[in-house]
C-alpha cells in the first residue's frame, strides 16, 4: 500500500505506474473520496470543538439563553453523529481503493504486457549435450521408482505426486543444502504456520488479486474469519512482526522460512500437465529481509538475495539465466522483480525456479510494520523476498541435467554430504 499523502502529491506518478503495469486504477476517484473524507473530518472536528466550548458555558447560562444553547448542543450532537455515519462507509471505500492501488515500478523495470517482455540479463553454465538419447524427469524418476503420479491422482486429484525412496532423500538433501547456505549468509531459519488468517495475505499484497489461486479453509466458528493455505512462507514470515514498532538497531531482520506451499493453479488447465513442474503442493525454503526505509540499502539487499539463489543453483550444477521481469508480469505489489530460470533439457527451455522481489514500504504499510529510527521518528520498513530453493520443480532440472546413459543420476559435490557421500543415485 502506498502512503495516501504521497499519492496526493504524486498523482501522475501513480497513474503512470498503473499504466505501465497494465492495471486499471482510478486515481481521481481515490483523491475525490479522500477530499470528501477530509472535509467531513473538518466539519466533525469543528462541530465537536463548538460542542465542547458550548457545553462548558451552559452551566453559567439561564433562561432563554440557556435554552438556545441546549438546542444548539442538540444540533451539534446530531451533526457529529451524521458526520461519523458518513465517514464509516467512506473510509471503507478508501481502504479498498488503497489496497487495489499498484506500487509504481522502478524506472529500470522493462515495460511490456507479460512475460514475453522479460529481459535476459545474464546466464551461467553450459547447456548439456548428451551422447545418448536423454529422458525427461518423468521417465527418469519413474524408471528409478522415485515417482508415483497415477496413484497420487487417485488420492488428491490432478497435479499431485508421490516421491519415493531416493527421490525423497534427494529432495530433502536439496532442501537441507539450501538451509545451510542461507544460514551461512546470516539468515535465521523459521518454521512457520502455513494456515493463516486473511489479513496476512492482504498485508503481503496477495489479496486482493490471488484469491482464486489460494486454498480457503472454512472456519466453523462463526465469530472468526476463514483461514487460508499459504502459497509461500513469505506470507507468514513477512507478517510475523505486523503491528510492531521495531528498533532500528535490530534491523535488518533476515529470516528464512521452510514450509510446504499450496497453490490452486487456477487458469492453467492443460498447461504443464506432464510431471511435477506445476503442482498444487510443494516444499520451499524462502528468504525475507525487513530493513530501514532506504532505497540504496533495498537495492543492495535485492542483489544479495538474488546472489544467494544463484549460488544455490551453481552448487547444484544447474545452468540458469537471470531475467528482469517486465511491468506487466510483476504483479500489483512489486517495485522491481528478477526471476531465475534453470535450464530443463526435457522441456528444451528455461523454467522459472526463483522470483526475487523488492517492495519498498508497500507490504509494510499494509502490515503496519514499522521501526523507530535514531532520531526517534517512526517509519515504515522496507521488505524484500526471494526463493532459496523450491521442490519438486528444481528436481525437474536436476535429474534431467545430471542423468547418465543408464538412467542413473550424478550427484554434484556440494550435495554429496547430504546423501551419505554418494556420487551417483540409482546406479
Short mmCIF file of C-alpha atoms in Angstrom, two decimals:
data_model
loop_
_atom_site.label_atom_id
_atom_site.label_comp_id
_atom_site.label_asym_id
_atom_site.label_seq_id
_atom_site.Cartn_x
_atom_site.Cartn_y
_atom_site.Cartn_z
CA UNK A 1 0.00 0.00 0.00
CA UNK A 2 1.20 3.48 -0.78
CA UNK A 3 1.11 6.49 1.52
CA UNK A 4 -2.11 8.43 0.79
CA UNK A 5 -0.38 11.75 1.40
CA UNK A 6 2.28 10.74 -1.14
CA UNK A 7 -0.45 9.83 -3.66
CA UNK A 8 -1.99 13.30 -3.22
CA UNK A 9 1.38 14.87 -4.02
CA UNK A 10 2.31 12.49 -6.87
CA UNK A 11 -0.91 11.52 -8.69
CA UNK A 12 0.78 11.46 -12.09
CA UNK A 13 3.42 9.01 -10.88
CA UNK A 14 0.67 6.69 -9.61
CA UNK A 15 -1.23 6.98 -12.91
CA UNK A 16 1.91 6.25 -14.89
CA UNK A 17 2.85 3.33 -12.66
CA UNK A 18 -0.59 1.76 -13.03
CA UNK A 19 -0.50 2.25 -16.79
CA UNK A 20 2.98 0.68 -17.02
CA UNK A 21 1.70 -2.37 -15.14
CA UNK A 22 -1.45 -2.54 -17.25
CA UNK A 23 -3.65 -2.16 -14.15
CA UNK A 24 -6.83 -0.13 -14.38
CA UNK A 25 -6.79 2.13 -11.33
CA UNK A 26 -8.79 5.37 -10.93
CA UNK A 27 -6.52 7.77 -9.03
CA UNK A 28 -9.04 10.61 -9.38
CA UNK A 29 -11.78 8.56 -7.71
CA UNK A 30 -9.48 7.86 -4.76
CA UNK A 31 -8.48 11.52 -4.43
CA UNK A 32 -12.12 12.67 -4.63
CA UNK A 33 -13.10 10.28 -1.83
CA UNK A 34 -10.08 11.41 0.18
CA UNK A 35 -11.10 15.08 -0.22
CA UNK A 36 -14.65 14.24 0.87
CA UNK A 37 -13.26 12.39 3.89
CA UNK A 38 -11.02 15.26 4.92
CA UNK A 39 -13.91 17.75 4.53
CA UNK A 40 -16.15 15.59 6.73
CA UNK A 41 -13.40 15.31 9.33
CA UNK A 42 -13.01 19.10 9.35
CA UNK A 43 -16.76 19.58 9.82
CA UNK A 44 -16.82 16.91 12.51
CA UNK A 45 -13.92 18.50 14.39
CA UNK A 46 -15.50 21.96 14.14
CA UNK A 47 -18.79 20.63 15.49
CA UNK A 48 -17.01 18.84 18.34
CA UNK A 49 -14.99 21.94 19.20
CA UNK A 50 -18.12 24.12 19.30
CA UNK A 51 -19.93 21.41 21.26
CA UNK A 52 -17.19 21.29 23.88
CA UNK A 53 -16.96 25.06 24.19
CA UNK A 54 -20.72 25.50 24.44
CA UNK A 55 -21.01 22.64 26.90
CA UNK A 56 -18.72 24.49 29.29
CA UNK A 57 -20.86 27.64 29.03
CA UNK A 58 -24.26 26.02 29.63
CA UNK A 59 -23.84 25.86 33.39
CA UNK A 60 -23.33 29.63 33.51
CA UNK A 61 -26.41 30.47 31.42
CA UNK A 62 -30.02 30.98 32.47
CA UNK A 63 -33.43 31.39 30.90
CA UNK A 64 -33.76 31.76 27.15
CA UNK A 65 -30.00 31.89 26.65
CA UNK A 66 -29.60 28.50 28.26
CA UNK A 67 -32.38 27.01 26.16
CA UNK A 68 -30.83 28.38 22.97
CA UNK A 69 -27.51 26.81 23.98
CA UNK A 70 -29.16 23.46 24.74
CA UNK A 71 -30.94 23.49 21.38
CA UNK A 72 -27.66 24.29 19.67
CA UNK A 73 -25.94 21.44 21.52
CA UNK A 74 -28.61 19.07 20.26
CA UNK A 75 -27.98 20.22 16.67
CA UNK A 76 -24.22 19.84 17.11
CA UNK A 77 -24.62 16.35 18.56
CA UNK A 78 -26.70 15.39 15.54
CA UNK A 79 -24.09 16.85 13.19
CA UNK A 80 -21.28 14.86 14.82
CA UNK A 81 -23.37 11.69 14.60
CA UNK A 82 -24.20 12.37 10.95
CA UNK A 83 -20.58 13.05 10.01
CA UNK A 84 -19.47 9.86 11.78
CA UNK A 85 -22.12 7.83 9.97
CA UNK A 86 -20.98 9.21 6.60
CA UNK A 87 -17.30 8.68 7.40
CA UNK A 88 -17.56 4.96 8.19
CA UNK A 89 -18.51 3.74 4.68
CA UNK A 90 -16.31 6.40 3.11
CA UNK A 91 -13.24 5.16 4.96
CA UNK A 92 -14.07 1.61 3.89
CA UNK A 93 -14.21 2.63 0.21
CA UNK A 94 -10.91 4.49 0.52
CA UNK A 95 -9.31 1.45 2.19
CA UNK A 96 -10.48 -0.81 -0.63
CA UNK A 97 -9.03 1.54 -3.24
CA UNK A 98 -5.79 1.85 -1.30
CA UNK A 99 -5.40 -1.94 -1.25
CA UNK A 100 -6.05 -2.02 -5.01
CA UNK A 101 -3.61 0.79 -5.82
CA UNK A 102 -0.49 -0.70 -7.51
CA UNK A 103 3.06 0.02 -6.45
CA UNK A 104 4.70 2.04 -9.27
CA UNK A 105 7.52 0.03 -10.85
CA UNK A 106 11.09 1.28 -10.65
CA UNK A 107 12.38 3.15 -13.68
CA UNK A 108 14.76 0.34 -14.65
CA UNK A 109 11.94 -2.21 -14.95
CA UNK A 110 11.35 -3.14 -18.62
CA UNK A 111 7.93 -2.22 -19.97
CA UNK A 112 5.73 -4.87 -21.51
CA UNK A 113 2.36 -6.64 -21.27
CA UNK A 114 3.51 -10.03 -19.92
CA UNK A 115 6.47 -12.42 -19.55
CA UNK A 116 7.23 -12.13 -23.27
CA UNK A 117 8.74 -8.72 -22.45
CA UNK A 118 11.05 -10.03 -19.71
CA UNK A 119 14.69 -9.17 -20.43
CA UNK A 120 17.55 -11.65 -20.08
CA UNK A 121 20.36 -10.06 -18.04
CA UNK A 122 22.91 -12.87 -17.85
CA UNK A 123 23.37 -16.64 -18.00
CA UNK A 124 25.51 -19.12 -16.09
CA UNK A 125 26.64 -22.61 -17.01
CA UNK A 126 26.62 -24.64 -20.21
CA UNK A 127 23.56 -26.36 -21.60
CA UNK A 128 24.29 -30.09 -21.79
CA UNK A 129 24.97 -32.16 -24.87
CA UNK A 130 24.26 -35.86 -24.40
CA UNK A 131 25.91 -38.72 -26.30
CA UNK A 132 22.76 -40.77 -25.69
CA UNK A 133 19.02 -40.19 -26.05
CA UNK A 134 18.15 -38.17 -22.93
CA UNK A 135 14.95 -38.73 -20.96
CA UNK A 136 12.72 -36.21 -19.25
CA UNK A 137 12.22 -36.17 -15.49
CA UNK A 138 9.09 -38.34 -15.60
CA UNK A 139 10.83 -41.17 -17.46
CA UNK A 140 13.90 -40.88 -15.27
CA UNK A 141 12.12 -40.76 -11.92
CA UNK A 142 9.63 -43.49 -12.79
CA UNK A 143 12.46 -45.63 -14.09
CA UNK A 144 14.21 -45.24 -10.75
CA UNK A 145 10.96 -45.90 -8.86
CA UNK A 146 11.11 -42.41 -7.34
CA UNK A 147 7.78 -41.06 -8.57
CA UNK A 148 4.09 -42.02 -8.44
CA UNK A 149 1.67 -39.80 -10.35
CA UNK A 150 -1.33 -42.01 -11.16
CA UNK A 151 -1.72 -43.26 -7.59
CA UNK A 152 -1.23 -39.73 -6.27
CA UNK A 153 -4.01 -38.57 -8.57
CA UNK A 154 -6.27 -41.19 -7.04
CA UNK A 155 -5.56 -39.69 -3.63
CA UNK A 156 -5.61 -35.99 -4.38
CA UNK A 157 -6.55 -35.33 -7.99
CA UNK A 158 -4.53 -33.90 -10.86
CA UNK A 159 -1.20 -32.11 -10.34
CA UNK A 160 -0.42 -34.36 -7.37
CA UNK A 161 2.60 -36.63 -6.90
CA UNK A 162 4.27 -39.03 -4.50
CA UNK A 163 8.04 -39.14 -4.12
CA UNK A 164 9.58 -42.47 -3.14
CA UNK A 165 12.88 -43.85 -1.92
CA UNK A 166 15.91 -41.91 -3.06
CA UNK A 167 13.57 -39.34 -4.63
CA UNK A 168 12.59 -38.32 -1.10
CA UNK A 169 16.19 -38.37 0.07
CA UNK A 170 17.25 -36.21 -2.89
CA UNK A 171 14.52 -33.66 -2.21
CA UNK A 172 15.45 -33.44 1.47
CA UNK A 173 19.15 -33.17 0.61
CA UNK A 174 18.45 -30.21 -1.68
CA UNK A 175 16.32 -28.50 0.98
CA UNK A 176 18.98 -29.08 3.62
CA UNK A 177 21.71 -27.68 1.37
CA UNK A 178 19.53 -24.60 0.86
CA UNK A 179 19.04 -24.15 4.60
CA UNK A 180 22.75 -24.46 5.31
CA UNK A 181 23.60 -21.98 2.55
CA UNK A 182 21.14 -19.36 3.75
CA UNK A 183 22.20 -19.76 7.40
CA UNK A 184 25.81 -19.21 6.25
CA UNK A 185 24.59 -15.87 4.86
CA UNK A 186 23.32 -14.72 8.26
CA UNK A 187 19.65 -15.67 8.00
CA UNK A 188 17.63 -17.13 10.88
CA UNK A 189 15.60 -20.21 9.97
CA UNK A 190 11.88 -20.17 10.78
CA UNK A 191 9.31 -22.95 10.63
CA UNK A 192 6.08 -21.00 10.28
CA UNK A 193 2.31 -21.63 10.11
CA UNK A 194 1.02 -22.41 6.63
CA UNK A 195 -2.60 -21.81 7.67
CA UNK A 196 -3.13 -18.07 8.10
CA UNK A 197 -5.89 -15.52 8.54
CA UNK A 198 -6.92 -13.37 5.61
CA UNK A 199 -5.26 -10.20 6.93
CA UNK A 200 -1.81 -11.80 6.46
CA UNK A 201 -2.50 -12.32 2.75
CA UNK A 202 -3.90 -8.81 2.40
CA UNK A 203 -0.92 -7.43 4.27
CA UNK A 204 1.61 -9.10 1.99
CA UNK A 205 -0.35 -7.91 -1.10
CA UNK A 206 -1.53 -11.31 -2.29
CA UNK A 207 -5.09 -10.18 -1.66
CA UNK A 208 -6.90 -8.71 -3.45
CA UNK A 209 -5.93 -10.49 -6.66
CA UNK A 210 -4.78 -14.01 -5.82
CA UNK A 211 -7.92 -15.34 -4.13
CA UNK A 212 -8.64 -17.82 -6.92
CA UNK A 213 -5.11 -19.23 -6.62
CA UNK A 214 -5.37 -19.74 -2.85
CA UNK A 215 -6.96 -22.61 -0.95
CA UNK A 216 -9.58 -21.46 1.54
CA UNK A 217 -10.38 -23.35 4.74
CA UNK A 218 -13.87 -22.67 6.03
CA UNK A 219 -13.93 -21.82 9.74
CA UNK A 220 -16.89 -23.38 11.57
CA UNK A 221 -16.57 -20.79 14.33
CA UNK A 222 -18.86 -18.00 13.18
CA UNK A 223 -17.13 -15.37 15.33
CA UNK A 224 -13.82 -15.74 13.47
CA UNK A 225 -12.73 -15.31 9.86
CA UNK A 226 -11.90 -18.12 7.47
CA UNK A 227 -8.35 -19.41 7.13
CA UNK A 228 -6.20 -19.84 4.03
CA UNK A 229 -3.29 -22.06 2.99
CA UNK A 230 -0.23 -20.03 2.00
CA UNK A 231 1.37 -20.32 -1.43
CA UNK A 232 4.72 -19.32 0.10
CA UNK A 233 6.13 -18.88 3.60
CA UNK A 234 6.82 -15.27 2.60
CA UNK A 235 3.30 -14.53 3.85
CA UNK A 236 3.86 -15.86 7.36
CA UNK A 237 7.46 -14.65 7.68
CA UNK A 238 6.83 -11.09 6.45
CA UNK A 239 3.70 -10.75 8.58
CA UNK A 240 5.43 -12.06 11.72
CA UNK A 241 6.14 -8.57 13.14
CA UNK A 242 2.99 -6.88 11.84
CA UNK A 243 1.66 -4.15 14.12
CA UNK A 244 5.04 -3.75 15.83
CA UNK A 245 7.47 -0.85 16.07
CA UNK A 246 10.94 -2.34 15.75
CA UNK A 247 14.19 -0.81 16.94
CA UNK A 248 16.45 0.37 14.13
CA UNK A 249 19.38 -1.24 15.93
CA UNK A 250 17.75 -4.66 15.39
CA UNK A 251 17.48 -4.19 11.62
CA UNK A 252 17.86 -5.71 9.15
CA UNK A 253 15.87 -8.80 10.06
CA UNK A 254 16.99 -11.67 7.85
CA UNK A 255 14.63 -14.61 8.03
CA UNK A 256 14.37 -17.83 6.06
CA UNK A 257 11.16 -19.82 6.19
CA UNK A 258 10.83 -23.50 5.34
CA UNK A 259 7.36 -24.80 4.67
CA UNK A 260 5.04 -26.73 2.40
CA UNK A 261 3.27 -24.41 -0.05
CA UNK A 262 -0.15 -24.74 -1.68
CA UNK A 263 -1.43 -23.25 -4.96
CA UNK A 264 -4.63 -23.96 -6.84
CA UNK A 265 -3.07 -23.21 -10.24
CA UNK A 266 -6.43 -21.88 -11.42
CA UNK A 267 -6.42 -20.89 -15.07
CA UNK A 268 -3.63 -23.30 -16.02
CA UNK A 269 -5.85 -26.12 -17.30
CA UNK A 270 -3.95 -28.03 -19.97
CA UNK A 271 -0.68 -26.19 -19.24
CA UNK A 272 2.43 -28.00 -17.95
CA UNK A 273 0.42 -31.11 -17.14
CA UNK A 274 3.29 -33.57 -17.53
CA UNK A 275 5.26 -34.47 -14.45
CA UNK A 276 5.91 -32.28 -11.44
CA UNK A 277 6.72 -28.91 -12.99
CA UNK A 278 3.37 -27.34 -12.00
CA UNK A 279 1.78 -28.90 -8.90
CA UNK A 280 -0.62 -27.97 -6.10
CA UNK A 281 1.71 -28.74 -3.18
CA UNK A 282 5.46 -28.33 -2.90
CA UNK A 283 8.22 -27.56 -0.42
CA UNK A 284 10.22 -24.36 -0.36
CA UNK A 285 12.94 -22.51 1.50
CA UNK A 286 12.28 -18.76 1.31
CA UNK A 287 14.37 -15.72 2.24
CA UNK A 288 12.86 -12.49 3.59
CA UNK A 289 14.54 -9.23 4.60
CA UNK A 290 12.96 -6.43 6.66
CA UNK A 291 15.05 -3.27 6.90
CA UNK A 292 15.01 0.52 7.14
CA UNK A 293 13.34 2.75 4.55
CA UNK A 294 16.43 3.30 2.43
CA UNK A 295 16.28 2.71 -1.33
CA UNK A 296 20.04 2.20 -1.65
CA UNK A 297 20.01 -0.48 1.05
CA UNK A 298 16.97 -2.14 -0.52
CA UNK A 299 18.78 -2.37 -3.84
CA UNK A 300 21.81 -3.90 -2.12
CA UNK A 301 19.60 -6.45 -0.38
CA UNK A 302 17.88 -7.23 -3.67
CA UNK A 303 21.17 -8.10 -5.33
CA UNK A 304 22.26 -10.10 -2.27
CA UNK A 305 19.17 -12.32 -2.14
CA UNK A 306 19.42 -12.81 -5.89
CA UNK A 307 23.04 -13.89 -5.48
CA UNK A 308 22.06 -16.35 -2.73
CA UNK A 309 19.70 -18.06 -5.16
CA UNK A 310 22.29 -18.04 -7.96
CA UNK A 311 24.83 -19.62 -5.62
CA UNK A 312 22.32 -22.34 -4.78
CA UNK A 313 21.77 -23.22 -8.44
CA UNK A 314 25.51 -23.16 -9.04
CA UNK A 315 26.09 -25.59 -6.17
CA UNK A 316 23.53 -27.87 -7.79
CA UNK A 317 25.32 -27.57 -11.13
CA UNK A 318 22.27 -26.19 -12.93
CA UNK A 319 22.69 -23.76 -15.84
CA UNK A 320 20.35 -20.80 -15.49
CA UNK A 321 19.56 -17.31 -16.64
CA UNK A 322 18.58 -14.15 -14.76
CA UNK A 323 15.74 -12.10 -16.24
CA UNK A 324 14.39 -8.68 -15.36
CA UNK A 325 10.62 -9.12 -15.03
CA UNK A 326 8.54 -6.73 -17.10
CA UNK A 327 5.91 -4.35 -15.73
CA UNK A 328 3.03 -6.49 -16.98
CA UNK A 329 4.38 -9.67 -15.34
CA UNK A 330 5.45 -8.42 -11.92
CA UNK A 331 2.17 -8.09 -10.03
CA UNK A 332 0.46 -5.32 -8.12
CA UNK A 333 2.83 -5.04 -5.16
CA UNK A 334 6.31 -5.39 -6.64
CA UNK A 335 8.60 -2.42 -7.14
CA UNK A 336 11.20 -4.48 -9.01
CA UNK A 337 11.50 -8.19 -9.66
CA UNK A 338 14.06 -10.64 -11.05
CA UNK A 339 13.41 -14.26 -11.99
CA UNK A 340 15.89 -17.12 -12.11
CA UNK A 341 15.16 -19.77 -14.71
CA UNK A 342 17.02 -23.09 -14.72
CA UNK A 343 17.67 -24.99 -17.94
CA UNK A 344 15.39 -28.02 -18.24
CA UNK A 345 16.55 -30.38 -21.03
CA UNK A 346 13.25 -32.26 -21.14
CA UNK A 347 11.40 -29.03 -21.94
CA UNK A 348 14.27 -27.72 -24.09
CA UNK A 349 13.84 -24.36 -22.43
CA UNK A 350 14.44 -22.44 -19.24
CA UNK A 351 11.87 -22.86 -16.47
CA UNK A 352 11.27 -20.40 -13.61
CA UNK A 353 12.63 -21.55 -10.25
CA UNK A 354 13.04 -18.29 -8.28
CA UNK A 355 11.48 -14.82 -8.01
CA UNK A 356 13.37 -12.06 -6.19
CA UNK A 357 11.19 -9.07 -5.32
CA UNK A 358 11.59 -5.75 -3.56
CA UNK A 359 8.56 -3.79 -2.36
CA UNK A 360 9.87 -0.66 -0.62
CA UNK A 361 7.22 0.04 2.09
CA UNK A 362 4.26 -1.38 0.11
CA UNK A 363 3.86 -4.51 2.26
CA UNK A 364 4.95 -2.81 5.48
CA UNK A 365 2.20 -0.16 5.28
CA UNK A 366 -0.43 -2.84 4.81
CA UNK A 367 1.02 -4.79 7.74
CA UNK A 368 1.65 -1.73 9.93
CA UNK A 369 5.26 -2.90 10.16
CA UNK A 370 7.37 -0.01 11.44
CA UNK A 371 10.63 0.94 13.14
CA UNK A 372 11.87 3.85 15.23
CA UNK A 373 14.95 5.48 13.72
CA UNK A 374 17.89 7.09 15.51
CA UNK A 375 16.06 10.43 15.70
CA UNK A 376 13.03 8.82 17.33
CA UNK A 377 10.90 9.08 14.20
CA UNK A 378 8.63 6.13 13.42
CA UNK A 379 8.80 4.96 9.79
CA UNK A 380 7.53 2.03 7.75
CA UNK A 381 10.06 -0.68 6.92
CA UNK A 382 11.17 -1.89 3.51
CA UNK A 383 10.67 -5.59 2.68
CA UNK A 384 12.15 -8.00 0.14
CA UNK A 385 11.96 -11.72 -0.57
CA UNK A 386 13.27 -14.45 -2.83
CA UNK A 387 13.19 -18.23 -3.07
CA UNK A 388 16.27 -20.10 -1.90
CA UNK A 389 15.02 -23.34 -3.44
CA UNK A 390 11.64 -24.86 -4.29
CA UNK A 391 10.95 -28.55 -4.80
CA UNK A 392 9.94 -30.51 -6.80
CA UNK A 393 10.38 -28.02 -9.67
CA UNK A 394 14.13 -27.82 -9.15
CA UNK A 395 14.23 -31.63 -9.30
CA UNK A 396 12.93 -31.43 -12.87
CA UNK A 397 16.08 -29.54 -13.87
CA UNK A 398 18.31 -31.55 -11.55
CA UNK A 399 17.56 -35.10 -12.72
CA UNK A 400 17.39 -34.08 -16.38
CA UNK A 401 20.71 -32.22 -16.20
CA UNK A 402 22.60 -34.90 -14.27
CA UNK A 403 21.22 -38.03 -15.96
CA UNK A 404 23.56 -40.69 -17.29
CA UNK A 405 23.11 -43.18 -20.11
CA UNK A 406 21.97 -45.96 -17.73
CA UNK A 407 19.28 -43.75 -16.19
CA UNK A 408 21.23 -43.04 -13.01
CA UNK A 409 21.73 -39.51 -11.65
CA UNK A 410 25.08 -37.89 -10.91
CA UNK A 411 25.34 -36.10 -7.56
CA UNK A 412 27.25 -32.77 -7.56
CA UNK A 413 29.96 -32.47 -4.94
CA UNK A 414 28.08 -29.90 -2.82
CA UNK A 415 25.15 -32.28 -2.36
CA UNK A 416 27.09 -35.45 -1.54
CA UNK A 417 27.47 -34.83 2.22
CA UNK A 418 23.65 -34.84 2.48
CA UNK A 419 23.40 -38.18 0.68
CA UNK A 420 25.94 -40.19 2.64
CA UNK A 421 28.77 -39.31 0.28
CA UNK A 422 27.10 -40.96 -2.71
CA UNK A 423 28.29 -39.75 -6.11
CA UNK A 424 25.53 -41.44 -8.10
CA UNK A 425 21.90 -42.25 -7.34
CA UNK A 426 20.12 -45.18 -8.93
CA UNK A 427 23.22 -46.88 -10.30
#
